[in-house]
Amino acid sequence: MNKKLRQAVIAGNWKMNKTRPEAKALIEELKPIAEKAACGVVICVPYTNLETAVALTAGTNIKVGAENCHFEKSGAFTGEVSADMLKEVGVEYVIIGHSERRQYFGETDVTVNKRTKAALAAGLNVIVCVGEMLDEREKGITDEIVAMQTKVALLGVTAEQLKNVIIAYEPVWAIGTGKTASAEQANEVCSLIRATVAKLYTQADADALTIQYGGSMNPKNAAELLAQPDVDGGLIGGASLKANDFGVLLEAASI
Ligand code: PEP
């Protein structure tokens, strides 16, 4: 495996945080910090902050993402936002299948696949989240769960479209809990995801795929996680809300 074959990407997931003035302040603080990064830099923000984020990051190396999108182009889907709508406001990335969407909003592997295909068709880059629950890890079925989530998410995604996909391995028990997967555990599952993708496409496609780890990554544990051969960056919740902490992760991913 050669990390040089793919780009490390650090993506912040702000979740349901930051009013518009708070978002402006964080982005302004982040801009000079992100400028030094040799890795990809993405901030995924609430819908209400998308236009602000796109305007404030224009001409910088920070890309803007949304945290979800619907699979239909338009219609009677109250409260939803389509991939085309995101594209129209200048958004470049979207997170699909975050465990909080799966846990609280009935997202399934099938809807994750539909949203992924819709986002790719609209020309967005997709960060697809996969990961096992604690009881699944304890039962020893992590590999099966993650392989299945990966396979279903990518059903009907072409090799060309795969170039616009990032997979984020996020063990559910490590998200927002302060419990991090060990570097070995993170690498083991990221490596399994790569092997699964190699079987679906080619080894070269799998080697070019960015696979992030997410789950309580912070300035203290980032260097070890990001040094793993199959971990190509991170999807970051809590630590993405503080510019300096996010900066430490960008630095660790830039080596
Ligand atoms: C996330 O929201 O994807 C995440 C990994 O959160 P945290 O870093 O807070 O665990």
mmCIF file of C-alpha atoms and ligand atoms in Angstrom:
data_model
loop_
_atom_site.group_PDB
_atom_site.id
_atom_site.type_symbol
_atom_site.label_atom_id
_atom_site.label_comp_id
_atom_site.label_asym_id
_atom_site.label_seq_id
_atom_site.Cartn_x
_atom_site.Cartn_y
_atom_site.Cartn_z
ATOM 1 C CA MET A 1 0.000 0.000 0.000
ATOM 2 C CA ASN A 2 1.343 3.404 -0.900
ATOM 3 C CA LYS A 3 -0.062 6.497 0.760
ATOM 4 C CA LYS A 4 1.427 8.642 -2.000
ATOM 5 C CA LEU A 5 -1.169 7.217 -4.389
ATOM 6 C CA ARG A 6 -3.958 9.190 -2.694
ATOM 7 C CA GLN A 7 -4.633 12.481 -0.979
ATOM 8 C CA ALA A 8 -5.043 12.736 2.776
ATOM 9 C CA VAL A 9 -8.142 14.777 3.564
ATOM 10 C CA ILE A 10 -9.151 16.260 6.892
ATOM 11 C CA ALA A 11 -12.861 17.061 6.905
ATOM 12 C CA GLY A 12 -14.628 18.827 9.734
ATOM 13 C CA ASN A 13 -18.180 17.838 10.554
ATOM 14 C CA TRP A 14 -19.691 20.754 12.442
ATOM 15 C CA LYS A 15 -22.970 18.842 13.000
ATOM 16 C CA MET A 16 -25.736 21.129 14.364
ATOM 17 C CA ASN A 17 -23.353 23.770 15.680
ATOM 18 C CA LYS A 18 -22.511 27.411 14.931
ATOM 19 C CA THR A 19 -24.791 30.314 14.208
ATOM 20 C CA ARG A 20 -23.861 32.435 11.217
ATOM 21 C CA PRO A 21 -21.712 34.934 13.197
ATOM 22 C CA GLU A 22 -19.993 32.036 14.958
ATOM 23 C CA ALA A 23 -19.374 30.289 11.643
ATOM 24 C CA LYS A 24 -17.864 33.469 10.170
ATOM 25 C CA ALA A 25 -15.526 33.857 13.151
ATOM 26 C CA LEU A 26 -14.371 30.211 12.999
ATOM 27 C CA ILE A 27 -13.742 30.307 9.248
ATOM 28 C CA GLU A 28 -11.754 33.549 9.519
ATOM 29 C CA GLU A 29 -9.641 31.984 12.256
ATOM 30 C CA LEU A 30 -9.194 28.825 10.209
ATOM 31 C CA LYS A 31 -8.123 30.438 6.926
ATOM 32 C CA PRO A 32 -4.497 31.307 7.826
ATOM 33 C CA ILE A 33 -4.111 27.971 9.630
ATOM 34 C CA ALA A 34 -5.456 25.911 6.727
ATOM 35 C CA GLU A 35 -3.282 27.784 4.244
ATOM 36 C CA LYS A 36 -0.228 25.849 5.471
ATOM 37 C CA ALA A 37 -1.824 22.419 5.057
ATOM 38 C CA ALA A 38 -0.466 19.990 2.483
ATOM 39 C CA CYS A 39 -3.556 17.795 2.829
ATOM 40 C CA GLY A 40 -7.092 18.393 1.563
ATOM 41 C CA VAL A 41 -9.153 20.614 3.875
ATOM 42 C CA VAL A 42 -12.956 20.378 3.998
ATOM 43 C CA ILE A 43 -15.489 21.874 6.386
ATOM 44 C CA CYS A 44 -18.966 20.335 6.399
ATOM 45 C CA VAL A 45 -21.362 22.814 7.921
ATOM 46 C CA PRO A 46 -25.110 23.115 8.632
ATOM 47 C CA TYR A 47 -27.268 24.119 5.648
ATOM 48 C CA THR A 48 -27.776 27.627 7.086
ATOM 49 C CA ASN A 49 -24.023 28.261 6.972
ATOM 50 C CA LEU A 50 -23.316 26.908 3.497
ATOM 51 C CA GLU A 51 -23.551 30.143 1.545
ATOM 52 C CA THR A 52 -21.549 32.019 4.167
ATOM 53 C CA ALA A 53 -18.862 29.326 4.157
ATOM 54 C CA VAL A 54 -18.674 29.226 0.349
ATOM 55 C CA ALA A 55 -18.331 33.029 0.171
ATOM 56 C CA LEU A 56 -15.739 33.263 2.938
ATOM 57 C CA THR A 57 -13.561 30.426 1.617
ATOM 58 C CA ALA A 58 -13.538 31.556 -2.029
ATOM 59 C CA GLY A 59 -9.951 31.589 -3.301
ATOM 60 C CA THR A 60 -8.644 29.597 -0.304
ATOM 61 C CA ASN A 61 -7.723 25.922 0.026
ATOM 62 C CA ILE A 62 -10.758 25.221 2.221
ATOM 63 C CA LYS A 63 -13.562 23.303 0.499
ATOM 64 C CA VAL A 64 -17.112 23.411 1.757
ATOM 65 C CA GLY A 65 -19.377 20.423 2.320
ATOM 66 C CA ALA A 66 -22.908 19.734 3.512
ATOM 67 C CA GLU A 67 -23.817 17.106 6.093
ATOM 68 C CA ASN A 68 -26.480 15.275 4.065
ATOM 69 C CA CYS A 69 -28.564 15.510 0.904
ATOM 70 C CA HIS A 70 -31.712 13.862 -0.436
ATOM 71 C CA PHE A 71 -31.696 11.360 -3.301
ATOM 72 C CA GLU A 72 -34.533 12.873 -5.334
ATOM 73 C CA LYS A 73 -33.923 15.930 -7.510
ATOM 74 C CA SER A 74 -36.990 17.810 -6.229
ATOM 75 C CA GLY A 75 -40.494 17.176 -4.961
ATOM 76 C CA ALA A 76 -42.624 16.710 -1.882
ATOM 77 C CA PHE A 77 -39.873 15.944 0.645
ATOM 78 C CA THR A 78 -40.447 18.518 3.352
ATOM 79 C CA GLY A 79 -37.291 19.486 5.179
ATOM 80 C CA GLU A 80 -34.929 17.890 2.678
ATOM 81 C CA VAL A 81 -32.321 19.442 0.372
ATOM 82 C CA SER A 82 -31.275 17.991 -2.998
ATOM 83 C CA ALA A 83 -27.763 17.475 -4.304
ATOM 84 C CA ASP A 84 -28.426 19.954 -7.131
ATOM 85 C CA MET A 85 -29.412 22.596 -4.572
ATOM 86 C CA LEU A 86 -26.094 22.102 -2.791
ATOM 87 C CA LYS A 87 -24.185 22.270 -6.041
ATOM 88 C CA GLU A 88 -25.986 25.484 -6.958
ATOM 89 C CA VAL A 89 -24.688 27.304 -3.879
ATOM 90 C CA GLY A 90 -21.108 26.220 -4.559
ATOM 91 C CA VAL A 91 -20.843 23.260 -2.223
ATOM 92 C CA GLU A 92 -18.232 20.672 -3.302
ATOM 93 C CA TYR A 93 -18.602 17.872 -0.739
ATOM 94 C CA VAL A 94 -21.373 16.107 1.132
ATOM 95 C CA ILE A 95 -21.291 13.635 4.011
ATOM 96 C CA ILE A 96 -23.601 10.675 3.442
ATOM 97 C CA GLY A 97 -24.624 8.010 5.945
ATOM 98 C CA HIS A 98 -23.166 9.553 9.097
ATOM 99 C CA SER A 99 -23.975 7.285 12.045
ATOM 100 C CA GLU A 100 -26.093 10.049 13.613
ATOM 101 C CA ARG A 101 -28.250 10.040 10.458
ATOM 102 C CA ARG A 102 -28.457 6.232 10.617
ATOM 103 C CA GLN A 103 -29.203 6.255 14.371
ATOM 104 C CA TYR A 104 -31.663 9.152 14.699
ATOM 105 C CA PHE A 105 -33.132 9.652 11.228
ATOM 106 C CA GLY A 106 -33.726 6.143 9.895
ATOM 107 C CA GLU A 107 -30.928 6.177 7.334
ATOM 108 C CA THR A 108 -30.247 2.671 5.986
ATOM 109 C CA ASP A 109 -27.579 1.169 3.754
ATOM 110 C CA VAL A 110 -30.067 1.399 0.880
ATOM 111 C CA THR A 111 -30.832 5.112 1.374
ATOM 112 C CA VAL A 112 -27.117 5.759 1.813
ATOM 113 C CA ASN A 113 -26.582 4.194 -1.611
ATOM 114 C CA LYS A 114 -29.384 6.267 -3.161
ATOM 115 C CA ARG A 115 -28.053 9.513 -1.659
ATOM 116 C CA THR A 116 -24.487 8.647 -2.695
ATOM 117 C CA LYS A 117 -25.522 8.066 -6.319
ATOM 118 C CA ALA A 118 -27.613 11.251 -6.409
ATOM 119 C CA ALA A 119 -24.772 13.334 -4.986
ATOM 120 C CA LEU A 120 -22.236 11.881 -7.428
ATOM 121 C CA ALA A 121 -24.603 12.437 -10.359
ATOM 122 C CA ALA A 122 -24.892 16.099 -9.316
ATOM 123 C CA GLY A 123 -21.092 16.415 -9.415
ATOM 124 C CA LEU A 124 -20.458 16.473 -5.669
ATOM 125 C CA ASN A 125 -17.654 14.682 -3.846
ATOM 126 C CA VAL A 126 -19.114 12.269 -1.330
ATOM 127 C CA ILE A 127 -17.785 11.281 2.086
ATOM 128 C CA VAL A 128 -19.550 7.969 2.767
ATOM 129 C CA CYS A 129 -19.556 6.939 6.416
ATOM 130 C CA VAL A 130 -19.402 3.311 7.505
ATOM 131 C CA GLY A 131 -18.740 1.772 10.903
ATOM 132 C CA GLU A 132 -19.840 -0.803 13.418
ATOM 133 C CA MET A 133 -21.800 -0.373 16.649
ATOM 134 C CA LEU A 134 -20.195 -1.401 19.938
ATOM 135 C CA ASP A 135 -22.197 -4.631 20.216
ATOM 136 C CA GLU A 136 -21.216 -5.572 16.664
ATOM 137 C CA ARG A 137 -17.529 -5.153 17.562
ATOM 138 C CA GLU A 138 -18.050 -7.186 20.718
ATOM 139 C CA LYS A 139 -19.723 -9.951 18.708
ATOM 140 C CA GLY A 140 -16.718 -10.050 16.368
ATOM 141 C CA ILE A 141 -18.681 -9.045 13.263
ATOM 142 C CA THR A 142 -17.034 -5.666 12.544
ATOM 143 C CA ASP A 143 -15.508 -6.847 9.255
ATOM 144 C CA GLU A 144 -18.785 -8.260 7.934
ATOM 145 C CA ILE A 145 -20.771 -5.147 8.901
ATOM 146 C CA VAL A 146 -18.290 -2.689 7.436
ATOM 147 C CA ALA A 147 -17.775 -4.714 4.246
ATOM 148 C CA MET A 148 -21.530 -4.919 3.722
ATOM 149 C CA GLN A 149 -22.058 -1.184 4.360
ATOM 150 C CA THR A 150 -19.262 -0.420 1.886
ATOM 151 C CA LYS A 151 -20.621 -2.766 -0.786
ATOM 152 C CA VAL A 152 -24.198 -1.504 -0.542
ATOM 153 C CA ALA A 153 -23.131 2.172 -0.465
ATOM 154 C CA LEU A 154 -21.186 1.678 -3.710
ATOM 155 C CA LEU A 155 -23.786 -0.339 -5.637
ATOM 156 C CA GLY A 156 -24.097 1.211 -9.098
ATOM 157 C CA VAL A 157 -21.210 3.652 -8.534
ATOM 158 C CA THR A 158 -18.881 3.552 -11.551
ATOM 159 C CA ALA A 159 -15.088 3.412 -11.344
ATOM 160 C CA GLU A 160 -15.036 6.953 -12.737
ATOM 161 C CA GLN A 161 -17.424 8.153 -10.016
ATOM 162 C CA LEU A 162 -15.385 6.363 -7.348
ATOM 163 C CA LYS A 163 -12.694 9.026 -7.907
ATOM 164 C CA ASN A 164 -15.095 11.458 -6.211
ATOM 165 C CA VAL A 165 -15.725 9.219 -3.210
ATOM 166 C CA ILE A 166 -14.025 9.238 0.176
ATOM 167 C CA ILE A 167 -14.933 6.521 2.656
ATOM 168 C CA ALA A 168 -14.856 7.460 6.325
ATOM 169 C CA TYR A 169 -14.495 4.562 8.744
ATOM 170 C CA GLU A 170 -16.253 5.723 11.880
ATOM 171 C CA PRO A 171 -16.779 3.154 14.624
ATOM 172 C CA VAL A 172 -20.056 4.326 16.158
ATOM 173 C CA TRP A 173 -18.783 3.704 19.701
ATOM 174 C CA ALA A 174 -15.982 6.212 19.131
ATOM 175 C CA ILE A 175 -18.031 9.136 17.812
ATOM 176 C CA GLY A 176 -18.351 11.997 20.251
ATOM 177 C CA THR A 177 -17.556 9.652 23.139
ATOM 178 C CA GLY A 178 -13.909 10.437 23.730
ATOM 179 C CA LYS A 179 -13.181 6.732 23.060
ATOM 180 C CA THR A 180 -10.876 6.392 20.088
ATOM 181 C CA ALA A 181 -10.169 3.233 18.142
ATOM 182 C CA SER A 182 -6.536 2.266 18.595
ATOM 183 C CA ALA A 183 -4.327 3.078 15.636
ATOM 184 C CA GLU A 184 -4.141 -0.661 14.894
ATOM 185 C CA GLN A 185 -7.941 -1.090 15.017
ATOM 186 C CA ALA A 186 -8.436 1.939 12.746
ATOM 187 C CA ASN A 187 -5.851 0.716 10.246
ATOM 188 C CA GLU A 188 -7.198 -2.823 10.263
ATOM 189 C CA VAL A 189 -10.710 -1.723 9.266
ATOM 190 C CA CYS A 190 -9.520 0.923 6.773
ATOM 191 C CA SER A 191 -7.424 -1.822 5.182
ATOM 192 C CA LEU A 192 -10.464 -4.122 5.056
ATOM 193 C CA ILE A 193 -12.448 -1.356 3.323
ATOM 194 C CA ARG A 194 -9.658 -0.982 0.759
ATOM 195 C CA ALA A 195 -9.605 -4.735 0.128
ATOM 196 C CA THR A 196 -13.404 -4.714 -0.286
ATOM 197 C CA VAL A 197 -13.175 -1.875 -2.808
ATOM 198 C CA ALA A 198 -10.367 -3.683 -4.660
ATOM 199 C CA LYS A 199 -12.680 -6.672 -5.141
ATOM 200 C CA LEU A 200 -15.501 -4.437 -6.422
ATOM 201 C CA TYR A 201 -13.278 -2.370 -8.745
ATOM 202 C CA THR A 202 -9.525 -2.860 -9.257
ATOM 203 C CA GLN A 203 -6.541 -2.747 -6.891
ATOM 204 C CA ALA A 204 -5.465 0.516 -8.562
ATOM 205 C CA ASP A 205 -8.896 2.051 -7.881
ATOM 206 C CA ALA A 206 -8.685 0.917 -4.257
ATOM 207 C CA ASP A 207 -5.143 2.246 -3.867
ATOM 208 C CA ALA A 208 -6.276 5.656 -5.130
ATOM 209 C CA LEU A 209 -9.202 5.839 -2.673
ATOM 210 C CA THR A 210 -8.973 8.158 0.326
ATOM 211 C CA ILE A 211 -10.135 6.307 3.452
ATOM 212 C CA GLN A 212 -10.497 8.428 6.562
ATOM 213 C CA TYR A 213 -10.798 7.475 10.196
ATOM 214 C CA GLY A 214 -13.328 9.310 12.350
ATOM 215 C CA GLY A 215 -14.178 9.003 16.016
ATOM 216 C CA SER A 216 -12.852 11.314 18.717
ATOM 217 C CA MET A 217 -9.734 12.200 16.726
ATOM 218 C CA ASN A 218 -8.009 15.043 18.520
ATOM 219 C CA PRO A 219 -4.640 16.824 18.721
ATOM 220 C CA LYS A 220 -3.289 14.171 21.103
ATOM 221 C CA ASN A 221 -4.100 11.018 19.127
ATOM 222 C CA ALA A 222 -4.078 12.328 15.535
ATOM 223 C CA ALA A 223 -0.422 11.783 14.663
ATOM 224 C CA GLU A 224 -0.487 8.082 15.494
ATOM 225 C CA LEU A 225 -3.802 7.463 13.716
ATOM 226 C CA LEU A 226 -2.818 9.428 10.625
ATOM 227 C CA ALA A 227 0.552 7.672 10.355
ATOM 228 C CA GLN A 228 -1.179 4.335 9.715
ATOM 229 C CA PRO A 229 -0.643 3.038 6.158
ATOM 230 C CA ASP A 230 -4.352 2.779 5.307
ATOM 231 C CA VAL A 231 -5.621 5.866 7.166
ATOM 232 C CA ASP A 232 -5.740 8.818 4.775
ATOM 233 C CA GLY A 233 -6.988 11.639 6.927
ATOM 234 C CA GLY A 234 -9.958 12.028 9.201
ATOM 235 C CA LEU A 235 -13.569 13.037 9.586
ATOM 236 C CA ILE A 236 -13.564 15.252 12.634
ATOM 237 C CA GLY A 237 -16.484 16.294 14.825
ATOM 238 C CA GLY A 238 -15.660 17.985 18.127
ATOM 239 C CA ALA A 239 -12.102 18.995 17.253
ATOM 240 C CA SER A 240 -13.279 20.737 14.064
ATOM 241 C CA LEU A 241 -15.060 23.391 16.125
ATOM 242 C CA LYS A 242 -11.805 24.853 17.449
ATOM 243 C CA ALA A 243 -9.499 26.351 14.826
ATOM 244 C CA ASN A 244 -6.288 25.542 16.683
ATOM 245 C CA ASP A 245 -7.239 21.917 17.337
ATOM 246 C CA PHE A 246 -8.296 21.486 13.705
ATOM 247 C CA GLY A 247 -4.961 23.055 12.722
ATOM 248 C CA VAL A 248 -3.029 20.415 14.663
ATOM 249 C CA LEU A 249 -4.868 17.683 12.761
ATOM 250 C CA LEU A 250 -4.173 19.400 9.424
ATOM 251 C CA GLU A 251 -0.499 19.506 10.332
ATOM 252 C CA ALA A 252 -0.470 15.832 11.346
ATOM 253 C CA ALA A 253 -2.101 14.865 8.022
ATOM 254 C CA SER A 254 0.331 16.988 6.019
ATOM 255 C CA ILE A 255 3.465 14.948 6.808
HETATM 256 C C1 PEP B 1 -18.048 12.768 13.485
HETATM 257 O O1 PEP B 1 -18.985 13.485 13.764
HETATM 258 O O2 PEP B 1 -17.965 12.259 12.369
HETATM 259 C C2 PEP B 1 -17.022 12.518 14.502
HETATM 260 C C3 PEP B 1 -16.036 11.708 14.233
HETATM 261 O O3 PEP B 1 -17.196 13.166 15.701
HETATM 262 P P1 PEP B 1 -16.105 13.254 16.891
HETATM 263 O O4 PEP B 1 -14.797 13.633 16.244
HETATM 264 O O5 PEP B 1 -16.621 14.326 17.796
HETATM 265 O O6 PEP B 1 -16.059 11.922 17.524
#
